PDB file of N, CA and C in Angstrom:
ATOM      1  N   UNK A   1     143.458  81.234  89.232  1.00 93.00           N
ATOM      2  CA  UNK A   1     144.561  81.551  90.125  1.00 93.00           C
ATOM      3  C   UNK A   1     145.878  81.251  89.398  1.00 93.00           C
ATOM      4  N   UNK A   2     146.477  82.150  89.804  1.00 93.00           N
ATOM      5  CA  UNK A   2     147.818  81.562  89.122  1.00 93.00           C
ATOM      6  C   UNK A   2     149.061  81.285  90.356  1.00 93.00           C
ATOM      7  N   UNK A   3     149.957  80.313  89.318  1.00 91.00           N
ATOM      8  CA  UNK A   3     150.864  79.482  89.862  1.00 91.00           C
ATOM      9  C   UNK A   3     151.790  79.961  91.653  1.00 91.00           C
ATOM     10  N   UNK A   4     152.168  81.767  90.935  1.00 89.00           N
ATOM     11  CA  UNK A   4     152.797  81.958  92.116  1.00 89.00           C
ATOM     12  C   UNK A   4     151.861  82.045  93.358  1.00 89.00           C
ATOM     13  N   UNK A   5     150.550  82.352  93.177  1.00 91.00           N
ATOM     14  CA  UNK A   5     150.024  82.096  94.591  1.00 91.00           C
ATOM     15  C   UNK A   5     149.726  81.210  94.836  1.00 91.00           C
ATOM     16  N   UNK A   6     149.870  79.675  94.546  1.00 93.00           N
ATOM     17  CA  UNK A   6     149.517  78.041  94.734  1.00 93.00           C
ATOM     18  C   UNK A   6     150.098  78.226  96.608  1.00 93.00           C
ATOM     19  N   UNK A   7     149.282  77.394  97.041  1.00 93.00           N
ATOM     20  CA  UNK A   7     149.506  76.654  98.229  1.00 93.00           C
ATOM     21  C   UNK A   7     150.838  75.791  98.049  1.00 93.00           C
ATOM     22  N   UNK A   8     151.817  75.813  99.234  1.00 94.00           N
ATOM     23  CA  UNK A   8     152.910  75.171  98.820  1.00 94.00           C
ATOM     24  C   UNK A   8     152.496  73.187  99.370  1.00 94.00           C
ATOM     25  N   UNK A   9     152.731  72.523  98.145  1.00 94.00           N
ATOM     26  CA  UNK A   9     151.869  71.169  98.841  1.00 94.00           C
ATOM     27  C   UNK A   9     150.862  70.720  98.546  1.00 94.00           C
ATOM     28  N   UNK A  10     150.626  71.244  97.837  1.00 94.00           N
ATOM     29  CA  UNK A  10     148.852  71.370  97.056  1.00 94.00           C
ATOM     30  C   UNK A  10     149.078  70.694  95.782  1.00 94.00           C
ATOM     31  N   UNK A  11     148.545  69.826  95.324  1.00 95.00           N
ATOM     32  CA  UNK A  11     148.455  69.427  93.857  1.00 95.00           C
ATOM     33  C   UNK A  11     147.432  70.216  92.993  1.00 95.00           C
ATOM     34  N   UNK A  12     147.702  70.650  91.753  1.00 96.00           N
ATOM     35  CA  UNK A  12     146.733  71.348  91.279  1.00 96.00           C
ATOM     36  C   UNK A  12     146.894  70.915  89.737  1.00 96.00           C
ATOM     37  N   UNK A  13     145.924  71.190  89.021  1.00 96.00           N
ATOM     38  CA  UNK A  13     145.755  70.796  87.127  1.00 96.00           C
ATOM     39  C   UNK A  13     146.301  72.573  86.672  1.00 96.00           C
ATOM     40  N   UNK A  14     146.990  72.337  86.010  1.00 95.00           N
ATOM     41  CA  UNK A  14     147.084  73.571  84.824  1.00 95.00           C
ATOM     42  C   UNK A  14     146.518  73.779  83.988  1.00 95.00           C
ATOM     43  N   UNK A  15     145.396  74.770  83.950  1.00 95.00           N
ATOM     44  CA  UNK A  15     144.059  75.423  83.440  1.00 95.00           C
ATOM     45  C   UNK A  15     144.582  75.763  82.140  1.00 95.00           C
ATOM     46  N   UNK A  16     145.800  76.563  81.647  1.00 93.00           N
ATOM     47  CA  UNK A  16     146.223  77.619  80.855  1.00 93.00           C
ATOM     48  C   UNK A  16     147.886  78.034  81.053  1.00 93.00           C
ATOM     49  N   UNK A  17     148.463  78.379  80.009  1.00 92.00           N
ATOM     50  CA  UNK A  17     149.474  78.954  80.102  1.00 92.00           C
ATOM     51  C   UNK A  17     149.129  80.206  78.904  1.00 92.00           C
ATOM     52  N   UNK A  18     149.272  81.364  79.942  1.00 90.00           N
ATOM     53  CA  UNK A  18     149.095  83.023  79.357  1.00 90.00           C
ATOM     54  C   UNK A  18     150.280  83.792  78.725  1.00 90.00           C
ATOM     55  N   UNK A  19     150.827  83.151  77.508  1.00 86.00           N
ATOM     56  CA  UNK A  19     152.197  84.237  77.323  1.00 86.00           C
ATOM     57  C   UNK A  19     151.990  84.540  76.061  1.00 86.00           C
ATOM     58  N   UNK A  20     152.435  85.281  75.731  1.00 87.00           N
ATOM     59  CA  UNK A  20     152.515  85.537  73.837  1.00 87.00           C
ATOM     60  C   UNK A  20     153.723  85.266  73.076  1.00 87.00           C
ATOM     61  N   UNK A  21     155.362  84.682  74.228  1.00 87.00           N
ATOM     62  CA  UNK A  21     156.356  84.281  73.622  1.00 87.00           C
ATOM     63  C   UNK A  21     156.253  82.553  73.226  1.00 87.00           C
ATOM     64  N   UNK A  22     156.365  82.546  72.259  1.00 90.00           N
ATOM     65  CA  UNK A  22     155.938  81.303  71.263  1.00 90.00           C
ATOM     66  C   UNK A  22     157.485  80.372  72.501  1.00 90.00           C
ATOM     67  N   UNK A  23     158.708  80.529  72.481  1.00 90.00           N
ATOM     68  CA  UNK A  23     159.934  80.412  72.593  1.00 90.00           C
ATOM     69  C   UNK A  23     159.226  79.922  74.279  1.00 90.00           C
ATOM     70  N   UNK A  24     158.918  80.802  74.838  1.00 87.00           N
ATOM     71  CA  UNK A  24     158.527  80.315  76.416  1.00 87.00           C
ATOM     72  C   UNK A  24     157.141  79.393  76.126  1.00 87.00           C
ATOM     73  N   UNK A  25     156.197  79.629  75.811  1.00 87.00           N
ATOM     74  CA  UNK A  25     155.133  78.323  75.672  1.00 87.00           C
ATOM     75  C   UNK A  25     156.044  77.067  75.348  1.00 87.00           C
ATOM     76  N   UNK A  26     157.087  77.072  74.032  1.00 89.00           N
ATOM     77  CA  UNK A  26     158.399  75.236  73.975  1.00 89.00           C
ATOM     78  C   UNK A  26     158.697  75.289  74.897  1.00 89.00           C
ATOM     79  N   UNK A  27     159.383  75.800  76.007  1.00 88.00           N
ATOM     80  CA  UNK A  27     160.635  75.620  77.007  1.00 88.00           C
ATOM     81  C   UNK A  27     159.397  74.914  78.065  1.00 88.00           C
ATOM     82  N   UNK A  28     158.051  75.669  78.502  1.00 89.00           N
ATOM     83  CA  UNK A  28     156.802  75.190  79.418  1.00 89.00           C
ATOM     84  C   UNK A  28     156.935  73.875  78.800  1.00 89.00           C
ATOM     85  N   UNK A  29     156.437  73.328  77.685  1.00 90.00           N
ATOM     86  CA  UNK A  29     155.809  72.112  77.156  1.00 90.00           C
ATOM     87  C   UNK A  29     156.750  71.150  77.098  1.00 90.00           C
ATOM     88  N   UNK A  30     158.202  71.688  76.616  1.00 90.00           N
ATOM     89  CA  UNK A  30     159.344  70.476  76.969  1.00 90.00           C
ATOM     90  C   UNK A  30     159.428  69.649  78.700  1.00 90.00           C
ATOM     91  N   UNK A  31     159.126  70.844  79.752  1.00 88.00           N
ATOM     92  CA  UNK A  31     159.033  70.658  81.048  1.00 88.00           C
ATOM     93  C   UNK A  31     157.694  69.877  81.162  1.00 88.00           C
ATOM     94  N   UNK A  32     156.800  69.247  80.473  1.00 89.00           N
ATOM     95  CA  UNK A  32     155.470  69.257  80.485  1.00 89.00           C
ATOM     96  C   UNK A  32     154.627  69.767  81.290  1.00 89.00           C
ATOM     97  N   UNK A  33     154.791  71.149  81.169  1.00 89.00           N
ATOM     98  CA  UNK A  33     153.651  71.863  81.341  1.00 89.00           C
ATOM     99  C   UNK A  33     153.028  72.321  80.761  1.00 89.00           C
ATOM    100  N   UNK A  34     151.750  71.504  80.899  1.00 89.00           N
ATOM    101  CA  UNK A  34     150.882  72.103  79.661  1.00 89.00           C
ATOM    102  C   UNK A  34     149.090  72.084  80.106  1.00 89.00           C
ATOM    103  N   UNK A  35     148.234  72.473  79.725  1.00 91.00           N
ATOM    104  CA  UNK A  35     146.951  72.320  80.082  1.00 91.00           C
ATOM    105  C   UNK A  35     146.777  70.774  80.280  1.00 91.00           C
ATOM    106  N   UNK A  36     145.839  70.781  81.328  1.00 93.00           N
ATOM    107  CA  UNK A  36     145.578  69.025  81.794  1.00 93.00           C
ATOM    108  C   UNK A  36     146.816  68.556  82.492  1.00 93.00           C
ATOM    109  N   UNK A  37     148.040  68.819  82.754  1.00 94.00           N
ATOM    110  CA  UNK A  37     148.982  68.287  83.856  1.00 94.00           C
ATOM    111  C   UNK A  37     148.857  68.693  85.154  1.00 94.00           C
ATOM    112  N   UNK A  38     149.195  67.776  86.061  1.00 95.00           N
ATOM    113  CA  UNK A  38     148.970  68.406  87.188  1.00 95.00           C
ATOM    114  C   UNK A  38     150.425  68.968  87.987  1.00 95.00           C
ATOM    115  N   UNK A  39     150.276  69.891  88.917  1.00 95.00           N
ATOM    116  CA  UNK A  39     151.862  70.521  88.993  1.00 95.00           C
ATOM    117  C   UNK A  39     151.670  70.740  90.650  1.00 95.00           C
ATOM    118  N   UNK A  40     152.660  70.544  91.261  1.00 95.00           N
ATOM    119  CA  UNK A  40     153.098  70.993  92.651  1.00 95.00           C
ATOM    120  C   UNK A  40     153.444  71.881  93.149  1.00 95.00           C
ATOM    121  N   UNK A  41     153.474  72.819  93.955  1.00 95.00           N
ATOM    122  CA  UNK A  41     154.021  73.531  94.603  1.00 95.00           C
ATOM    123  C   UNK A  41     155.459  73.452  95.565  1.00 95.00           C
ATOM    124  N   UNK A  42     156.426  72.739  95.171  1.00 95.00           N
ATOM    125  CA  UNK A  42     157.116  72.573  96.239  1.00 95.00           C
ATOM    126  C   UNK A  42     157.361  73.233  97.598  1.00 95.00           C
ATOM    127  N   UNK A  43     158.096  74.480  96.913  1.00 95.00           N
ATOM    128  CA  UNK A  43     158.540  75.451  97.824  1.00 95.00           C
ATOM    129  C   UNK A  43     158.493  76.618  97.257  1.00 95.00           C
ATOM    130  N   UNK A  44     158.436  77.949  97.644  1.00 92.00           N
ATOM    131  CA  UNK A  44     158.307  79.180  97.044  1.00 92.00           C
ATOM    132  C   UNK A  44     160.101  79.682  97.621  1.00 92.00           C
ATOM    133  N   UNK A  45     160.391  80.218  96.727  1.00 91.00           N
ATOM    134  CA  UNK A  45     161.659  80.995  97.239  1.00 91.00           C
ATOM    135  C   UNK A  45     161.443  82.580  96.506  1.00 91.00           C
ATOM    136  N   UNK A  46     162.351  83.280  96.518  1.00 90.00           N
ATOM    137  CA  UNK A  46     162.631  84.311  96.412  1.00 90.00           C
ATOM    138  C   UNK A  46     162.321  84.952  95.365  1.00 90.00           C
ATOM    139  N   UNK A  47     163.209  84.543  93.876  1.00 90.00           N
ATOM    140  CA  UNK A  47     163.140  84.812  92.492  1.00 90.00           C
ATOM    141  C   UNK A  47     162.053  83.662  92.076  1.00 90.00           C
ATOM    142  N   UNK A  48     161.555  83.075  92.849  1.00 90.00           N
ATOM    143  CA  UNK A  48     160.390  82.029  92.291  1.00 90.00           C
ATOM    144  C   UNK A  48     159.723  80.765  92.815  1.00 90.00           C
ATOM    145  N   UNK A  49     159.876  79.703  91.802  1.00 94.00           N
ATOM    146  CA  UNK A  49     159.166  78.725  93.015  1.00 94.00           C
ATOM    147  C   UNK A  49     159.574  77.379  92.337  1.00 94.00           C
ATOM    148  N   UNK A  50     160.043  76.474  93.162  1.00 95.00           N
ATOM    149  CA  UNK A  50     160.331  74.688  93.408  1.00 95.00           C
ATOM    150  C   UNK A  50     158.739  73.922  93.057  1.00 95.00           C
ATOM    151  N   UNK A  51     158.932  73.791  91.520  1.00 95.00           N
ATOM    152  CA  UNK A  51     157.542  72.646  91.281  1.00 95.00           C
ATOM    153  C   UNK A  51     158.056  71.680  91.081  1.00 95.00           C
ATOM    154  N   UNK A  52     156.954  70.240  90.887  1.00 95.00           N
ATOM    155  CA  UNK A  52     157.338  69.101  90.453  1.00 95.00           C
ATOM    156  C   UNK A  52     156.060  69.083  89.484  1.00 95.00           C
ATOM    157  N   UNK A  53     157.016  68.165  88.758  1.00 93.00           N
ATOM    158  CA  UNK A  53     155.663  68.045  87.490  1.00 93.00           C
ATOM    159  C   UNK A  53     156.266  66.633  86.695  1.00 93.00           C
ATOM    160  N   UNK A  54     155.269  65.906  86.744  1.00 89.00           N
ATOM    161  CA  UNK A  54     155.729  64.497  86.709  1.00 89.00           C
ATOM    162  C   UNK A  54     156.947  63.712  86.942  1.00 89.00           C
ATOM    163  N   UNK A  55     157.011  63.985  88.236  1.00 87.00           N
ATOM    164  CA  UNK A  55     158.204  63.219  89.070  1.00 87.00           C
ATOM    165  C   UNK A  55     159.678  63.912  88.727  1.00 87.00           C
ATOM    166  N   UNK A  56     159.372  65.020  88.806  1.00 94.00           N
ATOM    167  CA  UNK A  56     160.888  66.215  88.432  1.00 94.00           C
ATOM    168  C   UNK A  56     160.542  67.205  89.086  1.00 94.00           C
ATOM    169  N   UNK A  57     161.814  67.650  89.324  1.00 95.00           N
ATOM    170  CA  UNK A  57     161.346  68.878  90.205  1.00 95.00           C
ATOM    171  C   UNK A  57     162.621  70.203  89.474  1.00 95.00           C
ATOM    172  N   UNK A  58     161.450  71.237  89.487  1.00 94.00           N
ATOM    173  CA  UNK A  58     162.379  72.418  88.379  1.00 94.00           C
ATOM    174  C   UNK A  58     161.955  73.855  89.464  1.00 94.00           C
ATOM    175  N   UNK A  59     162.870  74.540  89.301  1.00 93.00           N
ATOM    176  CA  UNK A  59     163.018  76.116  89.693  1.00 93.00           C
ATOM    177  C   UNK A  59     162.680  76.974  88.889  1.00 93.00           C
ATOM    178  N   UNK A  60     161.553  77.711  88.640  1.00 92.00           N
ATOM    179  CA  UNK A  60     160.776  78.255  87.273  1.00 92.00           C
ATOM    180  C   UNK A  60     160.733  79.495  88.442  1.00 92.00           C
ATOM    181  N   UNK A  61     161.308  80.999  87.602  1.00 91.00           N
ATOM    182  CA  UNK A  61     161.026  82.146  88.016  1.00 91.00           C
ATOM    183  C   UNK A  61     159.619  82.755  88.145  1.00 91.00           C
ATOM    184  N   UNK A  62     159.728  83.817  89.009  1.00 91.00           N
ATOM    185  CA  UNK A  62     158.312  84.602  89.066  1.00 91.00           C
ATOM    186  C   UNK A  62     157.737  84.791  87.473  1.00 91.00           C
ATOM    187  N   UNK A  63     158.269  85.140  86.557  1.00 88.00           N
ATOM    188  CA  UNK A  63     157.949  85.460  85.265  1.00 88.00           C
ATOM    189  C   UNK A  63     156.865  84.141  84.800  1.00 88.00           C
ATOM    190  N   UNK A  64     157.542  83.171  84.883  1.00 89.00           N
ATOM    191  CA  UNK A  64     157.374  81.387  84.793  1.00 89.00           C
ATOM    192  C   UNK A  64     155.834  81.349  85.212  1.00 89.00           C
ATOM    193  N   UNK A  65     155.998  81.191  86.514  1.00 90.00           N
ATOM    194  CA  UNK A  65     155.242  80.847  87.690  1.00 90.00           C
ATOM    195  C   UNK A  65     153.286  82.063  87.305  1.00 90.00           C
ATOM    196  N   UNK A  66     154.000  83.137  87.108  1.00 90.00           N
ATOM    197  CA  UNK A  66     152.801  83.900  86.318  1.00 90.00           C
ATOM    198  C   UNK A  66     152.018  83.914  85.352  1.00 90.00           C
ATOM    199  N   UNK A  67     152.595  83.095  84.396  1.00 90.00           N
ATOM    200  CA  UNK A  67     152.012  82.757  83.874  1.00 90.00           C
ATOM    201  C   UNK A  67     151.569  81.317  83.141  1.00 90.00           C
ATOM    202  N   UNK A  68     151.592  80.928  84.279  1.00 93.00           N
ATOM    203  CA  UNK A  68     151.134  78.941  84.784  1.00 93.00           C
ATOM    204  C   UNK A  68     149.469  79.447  85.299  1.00 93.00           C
ATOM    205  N   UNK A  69     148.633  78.981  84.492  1.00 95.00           N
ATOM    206  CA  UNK A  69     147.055  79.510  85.158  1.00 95.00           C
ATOM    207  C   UNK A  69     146.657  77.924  85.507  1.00 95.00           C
ATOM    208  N   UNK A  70     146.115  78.048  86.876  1.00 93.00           N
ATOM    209  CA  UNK A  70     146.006  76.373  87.619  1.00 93.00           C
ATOM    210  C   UNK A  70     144.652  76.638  88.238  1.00 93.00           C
TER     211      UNK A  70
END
C-alpha cells in the first residue's frame, strides 16, 4: 500500500521507497524516511499529506506520499 492511501492515525513501517530520482531518495532519508521507520498519517490535505516521523511533523506532496511504500 502506499503512503497516500494510509489511514489517517495509523502508525505504519515503511516497506520501500519507489523513485528513480537519486536527489528525492536524499531529501526522503534526510527526513528519515527510510525502510524500517515507522511514519504517521497525520492529516491528508489537498496537494498531500501531514506525517510525523520521529517526533516531526512534515507536509510531503502527493508525488512524496506515492512513493512512500508502507
Amino acid at each position: 500500500m502506499k503512503l497516500i492511501d494510509a489511514t489517517e492515525g495509523q502508525e505504519y513501517v515503511i516497506q520501500d521507497i519507489e523513485t528513480d530520482d537519486e536527489e528525492l531518495d536524499a531529501f526522503l532519508f534526510s527526513l528519515g524516511c527510510y525502510s524500517g521507520e515507522t511514519i504517521t498519517v497525520v492529516s491528508h490535505i489537498k496537494s498531500g499529506c501531514v506525517v510525523s516521523i520521529k517526533d516531526a511533523r512534515y507536509t510531503i506532496d502527493n508525488q512524496l506520499a506515492d512513493a512512500i511504500v508502507i
